[in-house]
Structure formats: structure tokens, C-alpha cells
Coordinates of C-alpha atoms in Angstrom, one line a residue:
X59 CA 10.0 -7.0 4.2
X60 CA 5.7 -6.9 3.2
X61 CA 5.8 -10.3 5.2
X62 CA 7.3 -9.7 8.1
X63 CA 4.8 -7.2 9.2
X64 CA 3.5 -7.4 12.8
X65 CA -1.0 -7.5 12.7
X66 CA -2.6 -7.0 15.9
X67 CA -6.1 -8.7 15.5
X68 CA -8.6 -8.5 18.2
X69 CA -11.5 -10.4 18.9
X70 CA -9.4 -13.4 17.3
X71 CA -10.9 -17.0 18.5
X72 CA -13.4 -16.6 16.3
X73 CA -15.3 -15.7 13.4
X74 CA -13.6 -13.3 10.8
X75 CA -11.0 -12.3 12.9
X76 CA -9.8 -16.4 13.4
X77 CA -10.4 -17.1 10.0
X78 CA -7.7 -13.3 9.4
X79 CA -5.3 -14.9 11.8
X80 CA -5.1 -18.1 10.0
X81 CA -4.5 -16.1 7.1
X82 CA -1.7 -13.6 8.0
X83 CA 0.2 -16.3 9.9
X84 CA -0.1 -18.8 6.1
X85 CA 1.4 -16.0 4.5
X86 CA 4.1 -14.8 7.1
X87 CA 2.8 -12.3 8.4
X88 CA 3.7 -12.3 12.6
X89 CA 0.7 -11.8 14.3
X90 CA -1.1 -10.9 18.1
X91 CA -4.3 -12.1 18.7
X92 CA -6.8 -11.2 21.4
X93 CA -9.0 -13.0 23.0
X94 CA -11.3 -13.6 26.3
X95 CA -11.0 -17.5 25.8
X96 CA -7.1 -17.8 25.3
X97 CA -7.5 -22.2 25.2
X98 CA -10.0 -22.4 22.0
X99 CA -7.3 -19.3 20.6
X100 CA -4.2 -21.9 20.9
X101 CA -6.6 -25.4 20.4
X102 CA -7.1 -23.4 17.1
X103 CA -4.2 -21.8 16.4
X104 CA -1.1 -22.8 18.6
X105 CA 0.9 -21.8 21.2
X106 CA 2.9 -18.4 21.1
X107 CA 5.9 -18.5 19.1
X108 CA 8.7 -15.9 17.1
X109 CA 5.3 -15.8 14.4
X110 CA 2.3 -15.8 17.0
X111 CA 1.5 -14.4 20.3
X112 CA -1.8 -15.4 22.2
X113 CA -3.1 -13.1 24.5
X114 CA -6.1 -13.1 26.6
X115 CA -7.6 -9.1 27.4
X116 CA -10.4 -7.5 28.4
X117 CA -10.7 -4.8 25.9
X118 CA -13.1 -3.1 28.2
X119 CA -10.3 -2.4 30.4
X120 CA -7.6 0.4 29.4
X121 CA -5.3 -0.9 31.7
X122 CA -5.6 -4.6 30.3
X123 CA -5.1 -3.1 26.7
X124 CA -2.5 -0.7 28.0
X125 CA -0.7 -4.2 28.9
X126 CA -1.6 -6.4 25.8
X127 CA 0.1 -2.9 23.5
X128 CA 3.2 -3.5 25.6
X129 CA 3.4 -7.3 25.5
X130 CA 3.0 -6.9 21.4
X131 CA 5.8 -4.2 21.6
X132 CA 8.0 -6.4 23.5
X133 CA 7.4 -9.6 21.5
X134 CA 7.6 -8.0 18.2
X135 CA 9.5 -4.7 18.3
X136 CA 6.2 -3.0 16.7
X137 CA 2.7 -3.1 15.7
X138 CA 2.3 -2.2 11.9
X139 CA -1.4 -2.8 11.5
X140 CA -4.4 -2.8 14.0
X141 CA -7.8 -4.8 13.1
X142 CA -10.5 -3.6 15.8
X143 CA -12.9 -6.7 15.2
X144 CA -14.1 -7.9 18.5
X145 CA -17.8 -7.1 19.1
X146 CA -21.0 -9.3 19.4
X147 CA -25.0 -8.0 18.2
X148 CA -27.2 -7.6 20.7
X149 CA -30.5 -8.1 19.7
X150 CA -33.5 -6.6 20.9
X151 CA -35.9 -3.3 20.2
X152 CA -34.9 0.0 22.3
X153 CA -37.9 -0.1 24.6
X154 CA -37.0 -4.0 25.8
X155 CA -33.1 -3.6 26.3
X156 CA -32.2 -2.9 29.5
X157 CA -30.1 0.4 30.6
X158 CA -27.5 -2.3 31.3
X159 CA -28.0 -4.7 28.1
X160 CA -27.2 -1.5 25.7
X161 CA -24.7 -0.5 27.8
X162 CA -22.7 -3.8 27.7
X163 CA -23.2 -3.8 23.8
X164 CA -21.0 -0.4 23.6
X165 CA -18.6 -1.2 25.6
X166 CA -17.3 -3.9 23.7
X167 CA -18.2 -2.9 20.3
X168 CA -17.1 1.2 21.0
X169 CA -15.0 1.6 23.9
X170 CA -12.7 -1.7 23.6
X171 CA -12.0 -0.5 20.1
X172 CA -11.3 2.8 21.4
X173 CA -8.9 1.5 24.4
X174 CA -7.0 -0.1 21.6
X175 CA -6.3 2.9 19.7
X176 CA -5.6 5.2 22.4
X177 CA -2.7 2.2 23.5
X178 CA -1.5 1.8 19.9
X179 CA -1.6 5.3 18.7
X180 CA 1.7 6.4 20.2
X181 CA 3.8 3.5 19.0
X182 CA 2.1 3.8 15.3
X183 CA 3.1 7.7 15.7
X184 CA 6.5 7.3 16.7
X185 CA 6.7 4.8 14.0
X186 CA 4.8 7.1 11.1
X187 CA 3.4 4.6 9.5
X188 CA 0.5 1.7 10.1
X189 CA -2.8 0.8 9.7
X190 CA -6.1 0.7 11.5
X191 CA -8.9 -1.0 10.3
X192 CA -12.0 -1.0 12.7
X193 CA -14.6 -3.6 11.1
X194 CA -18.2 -2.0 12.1
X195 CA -21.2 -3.3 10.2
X196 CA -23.9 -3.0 7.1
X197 CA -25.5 -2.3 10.5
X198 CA -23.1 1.1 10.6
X199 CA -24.5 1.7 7.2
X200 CA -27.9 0.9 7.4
X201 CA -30.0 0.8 10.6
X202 CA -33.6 0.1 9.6
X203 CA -33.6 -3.4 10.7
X204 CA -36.3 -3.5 13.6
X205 CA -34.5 -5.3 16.7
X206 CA -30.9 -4.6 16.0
X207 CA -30.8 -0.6 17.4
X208 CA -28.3 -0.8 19.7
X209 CA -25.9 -2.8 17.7
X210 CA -26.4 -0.7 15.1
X211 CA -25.9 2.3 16.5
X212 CA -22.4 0.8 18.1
X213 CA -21.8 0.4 14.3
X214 CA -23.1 3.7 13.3
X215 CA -20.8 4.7 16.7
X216 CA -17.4 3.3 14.9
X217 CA -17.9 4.7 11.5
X218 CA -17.8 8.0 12.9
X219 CA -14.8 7.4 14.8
X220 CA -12.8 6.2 12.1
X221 CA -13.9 9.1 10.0
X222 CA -12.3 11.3 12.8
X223 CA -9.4 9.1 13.3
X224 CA -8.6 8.9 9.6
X225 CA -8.2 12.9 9.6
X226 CA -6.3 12.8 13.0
X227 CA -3.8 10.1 12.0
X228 CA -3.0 10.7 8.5
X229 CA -0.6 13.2 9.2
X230 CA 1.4 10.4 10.8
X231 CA 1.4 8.3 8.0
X232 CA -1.2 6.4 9.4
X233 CA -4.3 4.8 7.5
X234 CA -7.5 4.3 8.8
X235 CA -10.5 2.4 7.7
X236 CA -13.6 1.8 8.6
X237 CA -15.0 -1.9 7.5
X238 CA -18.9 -2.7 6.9
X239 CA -18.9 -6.4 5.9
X240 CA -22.5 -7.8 5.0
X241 CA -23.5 -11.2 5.9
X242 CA -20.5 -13.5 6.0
X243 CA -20.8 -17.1 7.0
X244 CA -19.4 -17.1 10.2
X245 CA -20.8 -18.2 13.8
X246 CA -22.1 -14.4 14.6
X247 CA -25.9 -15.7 14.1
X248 CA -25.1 -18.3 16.6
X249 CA -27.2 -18.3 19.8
X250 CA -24.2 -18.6 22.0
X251 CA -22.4 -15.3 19.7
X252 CA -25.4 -13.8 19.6
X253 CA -27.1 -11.9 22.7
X254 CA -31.0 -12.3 22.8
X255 CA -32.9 -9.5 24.8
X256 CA -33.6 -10.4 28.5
X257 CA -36.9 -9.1 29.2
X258 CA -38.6 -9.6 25.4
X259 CA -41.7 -7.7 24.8
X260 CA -43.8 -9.7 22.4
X261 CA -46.3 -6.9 20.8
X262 CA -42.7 -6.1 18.8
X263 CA -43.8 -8.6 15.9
X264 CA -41.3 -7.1 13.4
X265 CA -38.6 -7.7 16.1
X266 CA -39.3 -11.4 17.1
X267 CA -39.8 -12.2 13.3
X268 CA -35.8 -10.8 12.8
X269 CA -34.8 -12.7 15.7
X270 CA -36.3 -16.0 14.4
X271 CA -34.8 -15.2 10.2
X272 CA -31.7 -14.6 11.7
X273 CA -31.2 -17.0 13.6
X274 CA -33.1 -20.1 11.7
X275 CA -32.9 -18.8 8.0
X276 CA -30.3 -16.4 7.5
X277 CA -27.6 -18.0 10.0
X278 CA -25.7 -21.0 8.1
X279 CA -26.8 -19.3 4.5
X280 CA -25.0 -16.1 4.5
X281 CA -23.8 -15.5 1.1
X282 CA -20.2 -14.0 2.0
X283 CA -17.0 -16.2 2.2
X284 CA -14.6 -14.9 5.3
X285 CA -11.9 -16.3 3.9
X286 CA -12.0 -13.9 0.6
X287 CA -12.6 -11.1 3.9
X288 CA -9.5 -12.1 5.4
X289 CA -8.1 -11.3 1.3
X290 CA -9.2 -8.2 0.7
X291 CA -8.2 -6.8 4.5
X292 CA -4.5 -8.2 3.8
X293 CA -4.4 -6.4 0.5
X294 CA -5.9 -3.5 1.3
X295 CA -2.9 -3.3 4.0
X296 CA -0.5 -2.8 0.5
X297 CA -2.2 -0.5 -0.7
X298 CA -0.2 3.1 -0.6
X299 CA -3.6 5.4 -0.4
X300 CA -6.2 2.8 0.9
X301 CA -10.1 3.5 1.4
X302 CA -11.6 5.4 4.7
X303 CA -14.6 3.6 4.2
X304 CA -14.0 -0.5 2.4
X305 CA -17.5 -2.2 1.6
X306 CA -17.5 -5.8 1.6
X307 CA -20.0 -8.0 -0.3
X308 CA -22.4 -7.1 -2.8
X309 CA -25.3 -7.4 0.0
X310 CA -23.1 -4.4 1.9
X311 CA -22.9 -2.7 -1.9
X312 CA -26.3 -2.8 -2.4
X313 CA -27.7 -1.7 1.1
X314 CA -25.2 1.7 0.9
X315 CA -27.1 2.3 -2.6
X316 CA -31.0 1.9 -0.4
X317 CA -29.3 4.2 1.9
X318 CA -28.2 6.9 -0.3
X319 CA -31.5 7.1 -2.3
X320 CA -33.5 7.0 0.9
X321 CA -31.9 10.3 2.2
X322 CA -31.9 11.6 -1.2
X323 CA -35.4 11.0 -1.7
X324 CA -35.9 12.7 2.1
X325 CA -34.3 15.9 1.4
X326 CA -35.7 16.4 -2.1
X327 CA -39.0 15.9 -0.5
X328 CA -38.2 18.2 1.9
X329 CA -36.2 20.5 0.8
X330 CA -38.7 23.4 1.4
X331 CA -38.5 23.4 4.9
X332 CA -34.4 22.2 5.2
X333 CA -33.6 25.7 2.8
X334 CA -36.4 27.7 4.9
X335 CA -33.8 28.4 7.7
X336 CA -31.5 31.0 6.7
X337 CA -31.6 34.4 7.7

């Protein structure tokens, strides 16, 4: 019965969540995937079947979710595991992005993950039983990477929704996890995938020398395999008491470990004034 499990994958055409698809449907596992370009989904994929359904949503619309929920339900009879993975990194420093740029980056990478749980909740409820895995970012880990504040902070946004969502859900039978990949070798880094600050301001020298590694060094190099992603997300799924938060490459390991001793160091230092408070 393990592979006759129904995955809802957003964010699907490309990237992780393709290279997931591809996955789930070898080992058969019936899957929906989401995408805004629903041609390069079935040119890579195929066309929907009694193992694949296709669909093209706009996860910034509830009422397009709302939809794509029921079309799953219909097709497949249920939903047992959600992968929130559509997003995109918007690059530029907090002074140069526009009111509109930042806004754009959250509601993709926050609120279309959020219209998909408020849609899938009830069936996973009646159900008692799924999974949810919301893939943020090392950037939802670690935001000291000059350029990449907004996206981060999307990132930094999801982890703290899962965390709530994990608590929330678990009396269902539901579990929830929050993803931080590192860098995986995937077309994220590409210019088209990748959205460049409109109005640059060029005394941010840190910033434009991110922008350029990224895109010319880092992008094509990135030390993690997706495929092995796709490996650990499907047995992860088995598992009967899975993580809330899932690390994945050592570059993601070792960046949580910079983290911790940097806010360790922080309130050792100053743990005069933190304990000065009381009463």
C-alpha cells in the first residue's frame, strides 16, 4: 500500500521539485504536480494519467489552490503528503528592493505555501494522517548573506510556520517538516530562475560581489545532488516519527553549527545586560 500513496508537489516543472516528481512517479507513487508553465510540466513529464495529474495554479490565489485541492481529491480520492516547494530568490539588499519587489518574493515563497495548507488541511484532518513538508532554505537558517534579505527572511518566514503547524497538526496524525536544503545543483542560480534587483544601487559592494559568485561561480558547481534530495524526502515520508526540522547537505550542516555558536557567543557576551531585566 507505501506505493500507492498520492504526493502533491508544487512548484514541479522544475528544479528539485521535477527532479521529486520523476522520482515518486519511478517508484509508484501517484503524484499532482503544480505548475505556472503546464507545457514544459507534460514535455518533461507526460500527460495526466491514473499515476500523474498536471495542473497549472497560481498559488498566490486561494481560490486557484482551493480548485487544484479539489481536482487532486477528485483524481485521486486523497492527498497523503504535501511538498510546499515553489518559490524563487530574489536578490537584492533591503534599501534597493522595491515595496513591490519584496512583496512579490512573499507571496510566492509564504503565502502560496500557506494557501496550500489552509486547502489541504481539512482533507489531511478528516483523513488523520499525512505529511507536509515545506522546503524553505539554508537561507531560513542563516541570513547573513549581504543581498539575499528578503528571500531569506521568506525562508526564515516558513520555518516559523512549520514549527507552528507541526504543533497544530500533530494531533491529527499529521507530520510536518520544515526543509533547509544547501546548495543543490539545480537551475535556481539561473538568470531566468533567479530575480535580479530592478533599481541596483552600486555603493552595495558586498551585494553585487554575491550577485556575480552566484551567479558565475557558485551556479553549475553546487556540491548537492537533487536526485539523493528527492531520496531522502521519499524516505523521510516512511518514517513513523519524522523530523520538524530535516537538514540537507553537509554545506546546510555546517552553516546551522556557524549559526548556533554565533548566538551562543552573543548571549554569553552579553549576558549581563539579557539577565539585568527582571524585577
Amino acid at each position: 500500500m507505501e506505493a500507492k500513496k498520492v504526493w502533491f508537489v508544487t512548484g514541479a516543472s522544475k528544479g528539485l521539485g521535477l527532479t521529486l516528481v520523476k522520482k515518486l512517479l519511478q517508484n509508484g507513487y501517484r503524484v499532482v504536480a503544480t505548475t505556472r508553465d503546464m507545457q514544459s510540466l507534460i514535455e518533461e513529464v507526460g500527460q495526466v494519467s491514473g499515476m500523474f495529474l498536471p495542473l497549472e495554479v497560481s498559488l498566490t490565489d486561494n481560490s486557484d489552490v482551493k480548485t487544484a485541492i479539489e481536482k487532486s481529491i477528485a483524481h485521486f480520492g486523497k492527498i497523503d503528503v504535501v511538498v510546499n516547494n515553489a518559490g524563487y530568490g530574489q536578490l537584492g539588499t533591503l534599501e534597493e528592493l522595491t515595496d513591490e519587489e519584496a512583496r512579490a518574493n512573499f507571496d510566492v515563497n509564504v503565502f502560496g505555501a500557506l494557501n496550500v495548507i489552509r486547502n489541504a488541511m481539512p482533507y489531511l484532518r478528516s483523513q488523520r494522517s499525512g505529511n507536509i513538508f515545506n522546503i524553505s532554505s539554508v537561507g531560513g537558517l542563516f541570513g547573513s548573506f549581504a543581498g539575499w534579505g528578503v528571500y531569506c527572511s521568506t525562508k526564515f518566514a516558513m520555518a516559523g510556520f512549520t514549527e507552528a503547524l507541526a504543533e497544530e497538526a500533530k494531533e491529527f496524525g499529521i507530520k510536518v517538516s520544515v526543509v533547509y536544503p544547501g546548495y543543490f545543483r539545480t537551475d535556481f542560480l539561473n538568470k531566468g530562475s533567479l530575480s535580479l534587483p530592478k533599481q541596483p544601487i552600486q555603493d552595495y559592494k558586498a551585494a553585487r560581489q554575491s550577485e556575480q559568485a552566484h551567479l558565475e561561480n557558485i551556479n553549475g558547481n553546487q556540491p548537492n545532488d537533487p536526485d539523493k534530495a528527492a531520496d531522502v524526502l521519499i524516505s523521510i515520508s516512511k518514517e513513523e516519527n519524522p523530523p520538524v526540522h530535516l537538514l540537507l547537505g553537509k554545506d546546510a550542516f555546517d552553516l546551522l553549527q556557524s549559526k548556533i555558536n554565533t548566538i551562543t557567543e552573543d548571549a554569553e557576551q552579553w549576558k549581563e545586560y539579557t539577565l539585568s531585566t527582571a524585577f
